[in-house]
XYZ file of C-alpha atoms in Angstrom:
574
model
C 0.668 13.141 -48.153
C 2.740 10.083 -49.079
C 5.751 11.467 -47.197
C 3.591 11.950 -44.110
C 2.338 8.371 -44.265
C 5.887 7.085 -44.571
C 6.897 9.047 -41.462
C 3.956 7.674 -39.525
C 4.752 4.113 -40.602
C 8.398 4.700 -39.701
C 7.397 5.889 -36.238
C 5.329 2.742 -35.724
C 8.171 0.508 -36.891
C 10.855 2.146 -34.741
C 8.679 2.267 -31.640
C 7.544 -1.340 -32.080
C 11.091 -2.576 -32.592
C 12.307 -0.673 -29.519
C 9.507 -2.106 -27.388
C 10.104 -5.687 -28.491
C 13.846 -5.276 -27.895
C 13.244 -3.932 -24.388
C 10.972 -6.903 -23.620
C 13.622 -9.314 -24.921
C 16.188 -7.736 -22.581
C 13.917 -7.985 -19.511
C 15.590 -11.001 -17.839
C 19.053 -9.584 -18.371
C 18.073 -6.065 -17.315
C 16.759 -7.417 -14.023
C 20.201 -8.878 -13.266
C 18.648 -12.213 -12.339
C 19.371 -15.546 -13.923
C 16.498 -16.244 -16.346
C 17.149 -19.975 -15.945
C 16.480 -19.665 -12.211
C 13.227 -17.751 -12.763
C 11.974 -20.220 -15.376
C 12.880 -23.223 -13.240
C 11.036 -21.779 -10.250
C 8.008 -21.071 -12.416
C 8.061 -24.646 -13.678
C 8.490 -26.539 -10.419
C 8.638 -23.978 -7.586
C 12.207 -25.105 -6.997
C 13.747 -22.611 -4.553
C 17.315 -23.949 -4.398
C 18.113 -25.640 -7.706
C 21.486 -27.216 -8.302
C 24.013 -25.809 -10.786
C 23.427 -28.841 -12.982
C 19.688 -28.101 -13.167
C 20.342 -24.461 -14.077
C 22.863 -25.468 -16.734
C 20.357 -27.872 -18.269
C 17.723 -25.136 -18.485
C 20.199 -22.701 -20.064
C 21.177 -25.266 -22.686
C 17.565 -26.197 -23.402
C 16.461 -22.569 -23.885
C 19.659 -21.327 -25.515
C 20.157 -18.629 -22.895
C 23.926 -18.630 -23.262
C 23.526 -17.131 -26.756
C 22.195 -13.875 -25.257
C 18.949 -11.921 -25.641
C 19.493 -10.546 -29.134
C 20.148 -13.990 -30.616
C 16.958 -15.228 -29.015
C 15.018 -12.244 -30.394
C 16.319 -12.885 -33.923
C 15.393 -16.580 -33.686
C 11.913 -15.687 -32.439
C 11.373 -13.191 -35.268
C 12.559 -15.792 -37.759
C 10.002 -18.211 -36.398
C 7.257 -15.613 -36.769
C 8.056 -15.318 -40.482
C 7.405 -19.051 -40.750
C 4.207 -18.728 -38.708
C 5.708 -20.238 -35.556
C 5.696 -18.137 -32.380
C 7.573 -20.817 -30.472
C 6.701 -22.662 -27.286
C 6.334 -21.433 -23.735
C 9.484 -21.772 -21.662
C 7.402 -22.703 -18.623
C 4.618 -24.992 -19.864
C 6.120 -26.127 -23.164
C 2.790 -25.492 -24.918
C 2.660 -23.670 -28.279
C 2.427 -19.918 -27.774
C -0.077 -19.434 -30.593
C -2.785 -21.530 -28.952
C -2.469 -19.711 -25.608
C -2.511 -16.300 -27.279
C -5.517 -17.004 -29.473
C -7.588 -18.136 -26.490
C -6.590 -15.188 -24.309
C -7.048 -12.696 -27.156
C -10.565 -13.959 -27.916
C -11.524 -13.572 -24.253
C -10.047 -10.068 -24.007
C -11.646 -8.839 -27.222
C -15.047 -10.147 -26.106
C -14.638 -8.386 -22.769
C -13.469 -5.233 -24.561
C -16.603 -5.143 -26.727
C -18.817 -5.455 -23.649
C -16.851 -2.759 -21.827
C -17.090 -0.439 -24.852
C -20.879 -0.832 -24.852
C -20.944 0.184 -21.186
C -18.521 3.037 -21.927
C -20.772 4.400 -24.669
C -23.886 4.102 -22.490
C -22.312 5.909 -19.522
C -20.872 8.637 -21.771
C -24.300 9.133 -23.371
C -25.987 9.497 -19.981
C -23.434 12.097 -18.867
C -23.877 14.164 -22.048
C -27.664 13.789 -22.349
C -28.534 17.065 -20.580
C -26.038 19.148 -22.559
C -27.208 17.630 -25.863
C -30.863 18.248 -25.049
C -30.414 21.865 -23.944
C -27.841 22.768 -26.586
C -29.934 21.502 -29.485
C -32.792 23.803 -28.342
C -30.524 26.839 -27.727
C -31.201 26.716 -23.996
C -27.684 26.029 -22.765
C -27.045 28.967 -20.461
C -25.393 27.510 -17.389
C -22.338 25.284 -17.242
C -22.190 22.007 -15.375
C -19.927 21.266 -12.440
C -18.784 17.929 -13.858
C -18.856 16.435 -10.362
C -20.852 13.372 -11.414
C -18.417 12.411 -14.160
C -15.472 13.081 -11.841
C -16.908 10.779 -9.156
C -17.435 7.899 -11.588
C -14.061 8.415 -13.293
C -12.282 8.301 -9.918
C -13.754 4.910 -8.970
C -10.919 2.357 -8.748
C -11.652 -0.390 -11.250
C -10.352 -3.172 -9.024
C -12.404 -1.859 -6.081
C -15.511 -1.528 -8.254
C -14.907 -5.076 -9.504
C -14.696 -6.390 -5.929
C -17.922 -4.624 -4.911
C -19.802 -5.845 -7.993
C -18.573 -9.414 -7.502
C -19.561 -9.364 -3.829
C -22.988 -7.736 -4.191
C -24.288 -9.076 -7.506
C -22.264 -12.260 -7.657
C -22.137 -13.580 -4.082
C -24.974 -11.908 -2.165
C -27.640 -11.682 -4.862
C -26.360 -14.433 -7.164
C -27.523 -12.643 -10.304
C -24.250 -13.064 -12.221
C -21.183 -15.311 -11.920
C -18.577 -13.850 -9.570
C -15.704 -15.827 -11.106
C -14.813 -17.633 -14.310
C -15.558 -17.120 -17.983
C -18.470 -19.300 -19.038
C -21.414 -17.885 -20.960
C -22.509 -14.297 -21.707
C -23.526 -13.648 -18.094
C -19.894 -13.896 -16.991
C -19.102 -10.777 -19.039
C -21.607 -8.453 -17.350
C -19.844 -7.596 -14.076
C -16.284 -7.202 -15.459
C -17.642 -5.113 -18.351
C -19.335 -2.814 -15.836
C -16.162 -2.575 -13.720
C -14.122 -1.561 -16.767
C -16.716 0.473 -18.652
C -18.189 2.743 -15.970
C -14.953 4.672 -15.146
C -13.928 4.745 -18.827
C -17.361 5.987 -19.864
C -17.221 8.728 -17.242
C -13.835 9.809 -18.594
C -14.995 9.941 -22.218
C -18.373 11.437 -21.280
C -16.776 14.169 -19.187
C -14.503 15.216 -22.048
C -17.358 15.121 -24.568
C -19.673 17.082 -22.283
C -17.088 19.868 -22.088
C -16.609 19.959 -25.875
C -20.299 20.058 -26.826
C -21.081 23.693 -25.844
C -18.488 24.929 -28.349
C -20.094 22.844 -31.116
C -23.544 24.248 -30.346
C -22.041 27.759 -30.498
C -20.950 27.458 -34.143
C -22.747 29.589 -36.764
C -24.385 26.622 -38.492
C -26.171 25.674 -35.226
C -27.696 29.145 -34.880
C -28.715 29.138 -38.558
C -30.277 25.701 -38.395
C -32.223 26.580 -35.249
C -33.479 29.844 -36.771
C -34.548 27.929 -39.899
C -36.688 25.580 -37.833
C -34.685 22.403 -38.364
C -35.447 19.602 -35.867
C -33.440 19.622 -32.678
C -32.463 16.007 -33.337
C -30.601 16.991 -36.517
C -28.777 19.784 -34.651
C -27.857 17.382 -31.838
C -26.479 14.730 -34.229
C -24.341 17.253 -36.115
C -22.997 18.799 -32.897
C -22.122 15.336 -31.592
C -20.211 14.600 -34.789
C -18.277 17.849 -34.464
C -17.437 17.446 -30.757
C -16.764 13.725 -30.936
C -13.960 14.212 -33.463
C -11.782 15.845 -30.795
C -12.616 13.265 -28.114
C -12.390 10.178 -30.321
C -8.574 9.849 -30.043
C -9.040 9.193 -26.312
C -10.645 5.891 -27.278
C -7.254 4.626 -28.487
C -5.655 4.297 -25.023
C -9.052 3.299 -23.626
C -9.455 0.377 -26.039
C -5.942 -0.898 -25.427
C -6.323 -0.502 -21.664
C -9.493 -2.597 -21.787
C -7.460 -5.416 -23.373
C -3.941 -5.275 -21.954
C -4.395 -3.136 -18.852
C -7.345 -4.919 -17.241
C -5.068 -7.161 -15.189
C -6.617 -6.450 -11.779
C -10.185 -6.984 -13.020
C -9.162 -10.195 -14.794
C -7.581 -11.477 -11.593
C -10.600 -10.629 -9.418
C -13.036 -12.365 -11.779
C -10.552 -15.129 -12.717
C -10.719 -14.255 -16.419
C -8.042 -15.837 -18.679
C -7.430 -12.668 -20.679
C -4.460 -11.257 -22.539
C -3.411 -8.759 -19.848
C -3.247 -11.432 -17.182
C -1.393 -13.766 -19.555
C 1.202 -11.066 -20.338
C 1.720 -10.264 -16.646
C 2.178 -13.936 -15.710
C 4.636 -14.360 -18.578
C 6.600 -11.281 -17.477
C 6.797 -12.512 -13.891
C 8.031 -15.920 -15.032
C 10.298 -14.308 -17.679
C 8.653 -16.558 -20.268
C 10.036 -14.590 -23.220
C 8.356 -16.341 -26.193
C 4.935 -15.859 -24.606
C 5.673 -12.307 -23.394
C 7.078 -11.158 -26.736
C 4.150 -12.639 -28.645
C 1.635 -11.010 -26.290
C 3.443 -7.673 -26.682
C 3.359 -8.016 -30.476
C -0.393 -8.710 -30.374
C -0.929 -5.596 -28.245
C 1.152 -3.517 -30.680
C -0.901 -4.801 -33.624
C -4.094 -4.030 -31.715
C -2.918 -0.489 -30.932
C -1.939 0.245 -34.529
C -5.227 -1.168 -35.827
C -7.235 0.842 -33.290
C -5.284 3.972 -34.243
C -6.040 3.512 -37.932
C -9.742 2.952 -37.188
C -9.879 6.061 -34.978
C -8.227 8.170 -37.696
C -10.674 6.875 -40.304
C -13.648 7.598 -38.047
C -12.422 11.138 -37.360
C -12.060 11.881 -41.047
C -15.518 10.453 -41.695
C -17.024 12.587 -38.917
C -15.384 15.823 -40.067
C -15.940 15.201 -43.766
C -14.412 17.239 -46.616
C -13.932 20.307 -44.385
C -10.860 18.688 -42.816
C -9.294 18.041 -46.196
C -10.233 21.362 -47.767
C -9.168 23.578 -44.841
C -12.700 24.851 -44.248
C -13.166 23.627 -40.692
C -14.400 26.304 -38.263
C -12.530 26.507 -34.976
C -14.349 25.422 -31.847
C -14.642 28.335 -29.433
C -15.715 27.505 -25.900
C -18.608 29.812 -24.958
C -18.608 31.688 -21.684
C -21.334 30.124 -19.565
C -22.551 31.048 -16.125
C -20.970 29.061 -13.348
C -23.371 26.921 -11.343
C -24.112 28.436 -7.956
C -23.118 25.157 -6.352
C -19.603 25.191 -7.869
C -17.933 27.341 -5.144
C -19.665 25.292 -2.456
C -18.533 22.006 -3.997
C -14.948 23.204 -4.384
C -14.910 24.656 -0.867
C -16.392 21.515 0.692
C -13.878 19.235 -1.045
C -10.999 21.473 0.034
C -12.223 21.645 3.635
C -12.685 17.876 3.942
C -9.300 17.098 2.390
C -7.523 19.618 4.631
C -9.308 18.205 7.683
C -8.228 14.681 6.802
C -4.677 15.884 6.206
C -4.313 17.802 9.485
C -6.090 15.213 11.631
C -4.090 12.381 10.094
C -0.734 14.116 10.536
C -1.359 14.295 14.291
C -1.499 10.484 14.520
C 1.068 7.700 14.136
C 0.586 5.889 10.789
C 2.983 3.010 11.577
C 1.740 1.962 15.022
C 0.599 -1.681 14.892
C -1.983 -2.956 17.376
C -2.983 -6.544 16.639
C -5.768 -6.337 19.237
C -7.463 -3.581 17.211
C -7.592 -5.263 13.810
C -10.351 -4.146 11.388
C -12.164 -1.992 13.947
C -15.131 -0.034 12.610
C -15.067 3.794 12.714
C -15.309 5.289 16.190
C -14.223 8.363 18.126
C -10.851 6.721 18.785
C -10.386 5.706 15.126
C -12.649 7.942 12.974
C -11.975 5.919 9.807
C -11.422 2.564 11.511
C -8.302 0.385 11.451
C -6.732 -1.931 8.888
C -5.809 -5.614 9.080
C -2.750 -4.825 11.250
C -4.623 -2.510 13.609
C -3.099 0.667 12.164
C -5.186 3.837 12.257
C -6.551 4.519 8.766
C -6.985 8.247 9.350
C -3.299 8.509 10.224
C -2.244 6.581 7.132
C -4.577 8.614 4.944
C -3.280 11.946 6.266
C 0.412 11.023 6.087
C -0.008 9.684 2.564
C -1.866 12.709 1.194
C 1.070 14.932 0.263
C 3.123 12.045 -1.115
C 0.198 10.725 -3.166
C -0.811 14.091 -4.593
C 2.785 15.216 -5.127
C 3.883 12.160 -7.102
C 0.648 12.106 -9.122
C 0.971 15.801 -9.996
C 4.622 15.381 -10.991
C 3.805 12.385 -13.211
C 0.860 14.240 -14.753
C 2.973 17.339 -15.462
C 5.724 15.306 -17.163
C 3.152 13.335 -19.157
C 1.341 16.492 -20.311
C 4.546 18.210 -21.454
C 5.728 15.075 -23.250
C 2.333 14.600 -24.865
C 2.224 18.197 -26.081
C 5.713 17.952 -27.581
C 5.115 14.652 -29.352
C 1.568 15.589 -30.327
C 2.822 18.568 -32.302
C 5.030 16.226 -34.366
C 1.872 14.625 -35.749
C 3.423 12.405 -38.421
C 6.153 10.682 -36.405
C 4.332 11.122 -33.118
C 1.195 9.335 -34.354
C 2.969 6.041 -34.911
C 4.847 6.352 -31.640
C 1.640 7.139 -29.743
C -0.178 4.128 -31.180
C 2.600 1.755 -30.116
C 3.166 3.214 -26.658
C -0.592 3.123 -26.014
C -0.356 -0.666 -26.257
C 2.117 -0.953 -23.380
C 0.301 -1.685 -20.104
C 1.632 0.274 -17.155
C 2.313 -3.017 -15.357
C 4.668 -4.170 -18.119
C 6.332 -0.745 -18.167
C 6.736 -1.094 -14.398
C 8.462 -4.451 -14.813
C 10.879 -2.948 -17.350
C 11.765 0.083 -15.239
C 11.965 -1.884 -11.993
C 14.439 -4.241 -13.642
C 16.787 -1.259 -13.978
C 15.956 0.966 -10.989
C 14.621 -1.537 -8.466
C 11.202 -1.254 -6.788
C 10.563 2.300 -5.606
C 7.996 5.053 -5.887
C 10.135 6.912 -8.411
C 10.615 3.755 -10.492
C 6.830 3.407 -10.620
C 6.512 7.105 -11.480
C 8.972 6.653 -14.344
C 6.955 3.682 -15.617
C 3.741 5.708 -15.646
C 5.516 8.599 -17.381
C 6.696 6.212 -20.113
C 3.103 5.355 -21.052
C 1.050 8.167 -19.501
C 1.777 10.765 -22.189
C -0.001 8.869 -24.994
C -3.589 10.131 -24.283
C -2.360 13.735 -24.270
C -0.318 13.248 -27.443
C -3.311 11.710 -29.239
C -5.548 14.582 -28.136
C -2.946 17.211 -29.078
C -2.444 15.714 -32.538
C -6.204 15.657 -33.177
C -6.743 19.246 -32.050
C -3.775 20.514 -34.067
C -5.012 18.688 -37.160
C -8.362 20.456 -36.815
C -6.592 23.786 -36.223
C -4.591 23.340 -39.435
C -7.852 22.925 -41.329
C -9.363 26.136 -39.960
C -9.830 29.266 -42.008
C -8.027 31.647 -39.657
C -4.852 29.529 -39.848
C -4.907 29.808 -43.628
C -5.215 33.575 -43.203
C -2.101 33.632 -41.000
C -0.206 31.573 -43.573
C -1.220 33.979 -46.320
C 0.356 36.807 -44.301
C 3.638 34.902 -44.078
C 3.382 33.379 -40.578
C 6.265 31.024 -39.810
C 6.358 27.768 -37.795
C 7.189 29.497 -34.495
C 4.351 31.982 -34.871
C 1.907 29.217 -35.730
C 3.045 27.134 -32.763
C 2.789 30.037 -30.303
C -0.426 31.663 -31.571
C -2.395 28.759 -33.045
C -1.304 25.239 -32.135
C -0.595 25.621 -28.422
C -3.703 27.778 -27.678
C -5.835 25.263 -29.590
C -4.526 22.189 -27.754
C -3.505 23.330 -24.278
C -6.920 24.026 -22.633
C -8.408 20.684 -23.658
C -5.279 18.758 -22.671
C -5.194 20.400 -19.241
C -8.850 19.548 -18.606
C -8.116 15.984 -19.672
C -5.146 15.855 -17.286
C -7.217 17.059 -14.340
C -9.874 14.459 -15.055
C -7.207 11.730 -15.268
C -5.419 12.745 -12.058
C -7.112 10.108 -9.842
C -6.429 7.493 -12.525
C -2.728 8.287 -12.239
C -2.928 7.701 -8.495
C -4.584 4.330 -9.074
C -2.036 3.220 -11.673
C 0.755 4.048 -9.236
C -1.169 2.070 -6.618
C -1.483 -0.987 -8.827
C 2.276 -0.984 -9.390
C 2.852 -0.739 -5.655
C 0.414 -3.609 -5.061
C 2.447 -5.804 -7.437
C 5.666 -4.929 -5.626
C 6.890 -2.540 -8.326
C 6.241 0.805 -6.650
C 5.822 2.256 -3.188
C 6.904 -0.332 -0.642
C 5.199 -1.032 2.685
C 4.763 0.257 5.289
C 4.832 3.690 3.628
C 1.285 5.120 3.639
C -0.076 6.035 0.209
C -3.701 6.305 -0.882
C -3.558 3.847 -3.723
C -1.644 1.360 -1.654
C -4.253 1.663 1.099
C -6.865 0.606 -1.460
C -4.758 -2.299 -2.668
C -3.889 -3.520 0.832
C -7.473 -3.406 2.072
C -9.214 -4.617 -1.080
C -9.379 -8.256 0.204
C -11.401 -7.036 3.211
C -14.123 -5.180 1.267
C -16.828 -7.675 2.236
C -15.732 -8.083 5.863
C -14.743 -4.478 6.633
C -15.858 -2.067 3.869
C -14.738 0.985 5.847
C -11.099 0.060 5.186
C -11.470 1.207 1.568
C -14.110 3.916 1.975
C -11.595 6.419 3.354
C -8.993 6.301 0.539
C -11.690 5.841 -2.133
C -13.587 8.854 -0.797
C -10.390 10.913 -0.710
C -9.698 10.059 -4.363
C -13.229 11.081 -5.315
C -12.871 14.386 -3.452
C -9.513 15.025 -5.169
C -11.080 14.329 -8.572
C -14.081 16.607 -7.956
C -11.778 19.367 -6.680
C -9.569 19.099 -9.784
C -12.555 19.284 -12.132
C -14.025 22.215 -10.191
C -10.700 24.048 -10.408
C -10.639 23.601 -14.185
C -14.186 24.976 -14.399
C -13.092 28.236 -12.752
C -10.596 28.866 -15.502
C -13.085 28.919 -18.341
C -16.432 30.184 -17.047
C -17.670 33.365 -15.552
C-alpha cells in the first residue's frame, strides 16, 4: 500500500514538474522574442527600438534563459513570493487570489446545476429500477442533445434572452449572486448531461445485482434500494467529475469572456498570450494543486461509497442486463443518418468559398437553405464540405485519446498522479504549447487535444479496474494461477472497455467543440477552411441578429451526438 502511494505521488511530482517546465519554455519554444511580446502587451508598441527591447530583457532577466527564470521563480515560491507580473508589475498573488475566488464560486454554482441535470436524466431509471420495472432501455437521445450543446453558444443565447431581452439576470460582469446564474447554467447543463448519461447507463447493472432482488423480495422500501444502487453506480462515474471540476475552473475561458468574468481560465489565457511567465506559471501551479486535491477527494468519496467490499475483495462485478431496445431507436438512428447524409451531399454540390457581400446574413431560402454568413457564403456548402474533415479529425483524436487512456489507466498507481495533473491543463494552454512548436494547424490542435483528452478515459479505466480487482471472480482466477497477461486480457480490458467506449461516443461532439475553440483562438484550423466548430465560432457574434447562422452547425453536432449514442446502444441491447 505504501509503495503504491509513493508511486502515485511520484507520478504527480514528475507530471507537475514537466508541465511547469513546458510552460516556462513557452516564449522560447514559440521562437519569438519574449521581450517583444511583453512590450507589446504593455504599451501596444508595434515597432519598438532595439534599445527598448534590450531594456526589457535586462529588467526581466531574459538573457539568463528559461531554466534560470524557473529556478528563481520556484525559489520565490519557497519564500511565499510568486513574483510580479511582467506586464502590469502588480504582485501575482493578489491577481491569482481574486481570479481563483471567482472561479471557485462559479465552479460551485456549475456543480449544483450539473448535479440537478444529472438527477433529472437518471430519475426515470432510478424510479423504475427500484421497483423492478426496468424492462426497456432508453435511447439516451435527450442526454446526447444537451451534452452536445456548445457552452459558448449556450452562454450567448442565455445572455441574450435572459440578460438583454428579459433583463432577469446580469448579462455581463461579476457583481452579486445573480451574476452567477447564467454562466453556471451555460457550464453546468452540458456537464450534467454528460455525467447523467453515463450514470443512467450504469444504473441498470446496479439494479441487477443479487442484493437488489433480495431487498425487493423482502419488502424493503424502494427508496432504500434506489439509494444503494446510486451509491454502487456512482462509484464508477465519479472519476469523470475530476476533469469536469477542473474544466469548470480552468477551461471555462469562452464563457468567462462572454460574461466578462475575471476568472482563472481567462487570466491564464491572457497571461499565455502576453507570455507573462510569472503569472502563467503561478496560474498553472494553482490548477495543478486544484487537480490533485480534486483527485484525492474523488478517491476518498469512491472508497466511502463502496465501503469495506473494495478493501476486502468482496465487490460483485456489475453486469449490464440485456434490455429491450426502444422501438424508436432504429427510427432515431435512421433519421439522424439520413439528415446528415443529405446535408453532406447537398453541401458538396455547392461552393463553400464563394463570397457575395450583397448576400450577407440572408435568412434560409430555396437559394440558400441554411442561409448565409457574414461574408455572404452559403452555410449549407460550408457545412457539407466541413463534415468529413470535422468528423474525421474528431474520430482520430478520440481514438488516440481512448487508447492512451486505456494504457495509462491500467497503470493505476503511476497513471493516477499523471491523470490528476494532466486534467488540470486546459486545452487552450495545451494548444498554445503545441502551436509554439508546430505552428497553427488542424493537426497541431488535434495534438493539443490528444495531450489532455485521454485523462477522462484514464480516470474511468483506473476506477473500473480497481473495482474489478476487488471482485470475487478475479480472486478465483488468481487462485488458479492466472498471470498478468491473462488478467489483462480476460478481466481488466473487458471490464473497462465497454464503459470507456460509451464515454467516448458521448464526448465526441465535445471533442469537435474543443477543436473549434482552438481554431477560434487562431491555434487550429485556419480560415477559410470550412469546419463545423469554426462555423459556430465565426457566427457566434451574430446569434442575436441572425440566429440561423449557428443553427445549422449546432444542429449537425446534435445529430452526430445522437447518432453516436444510438450506435452504442445497438451494441449492448437486444
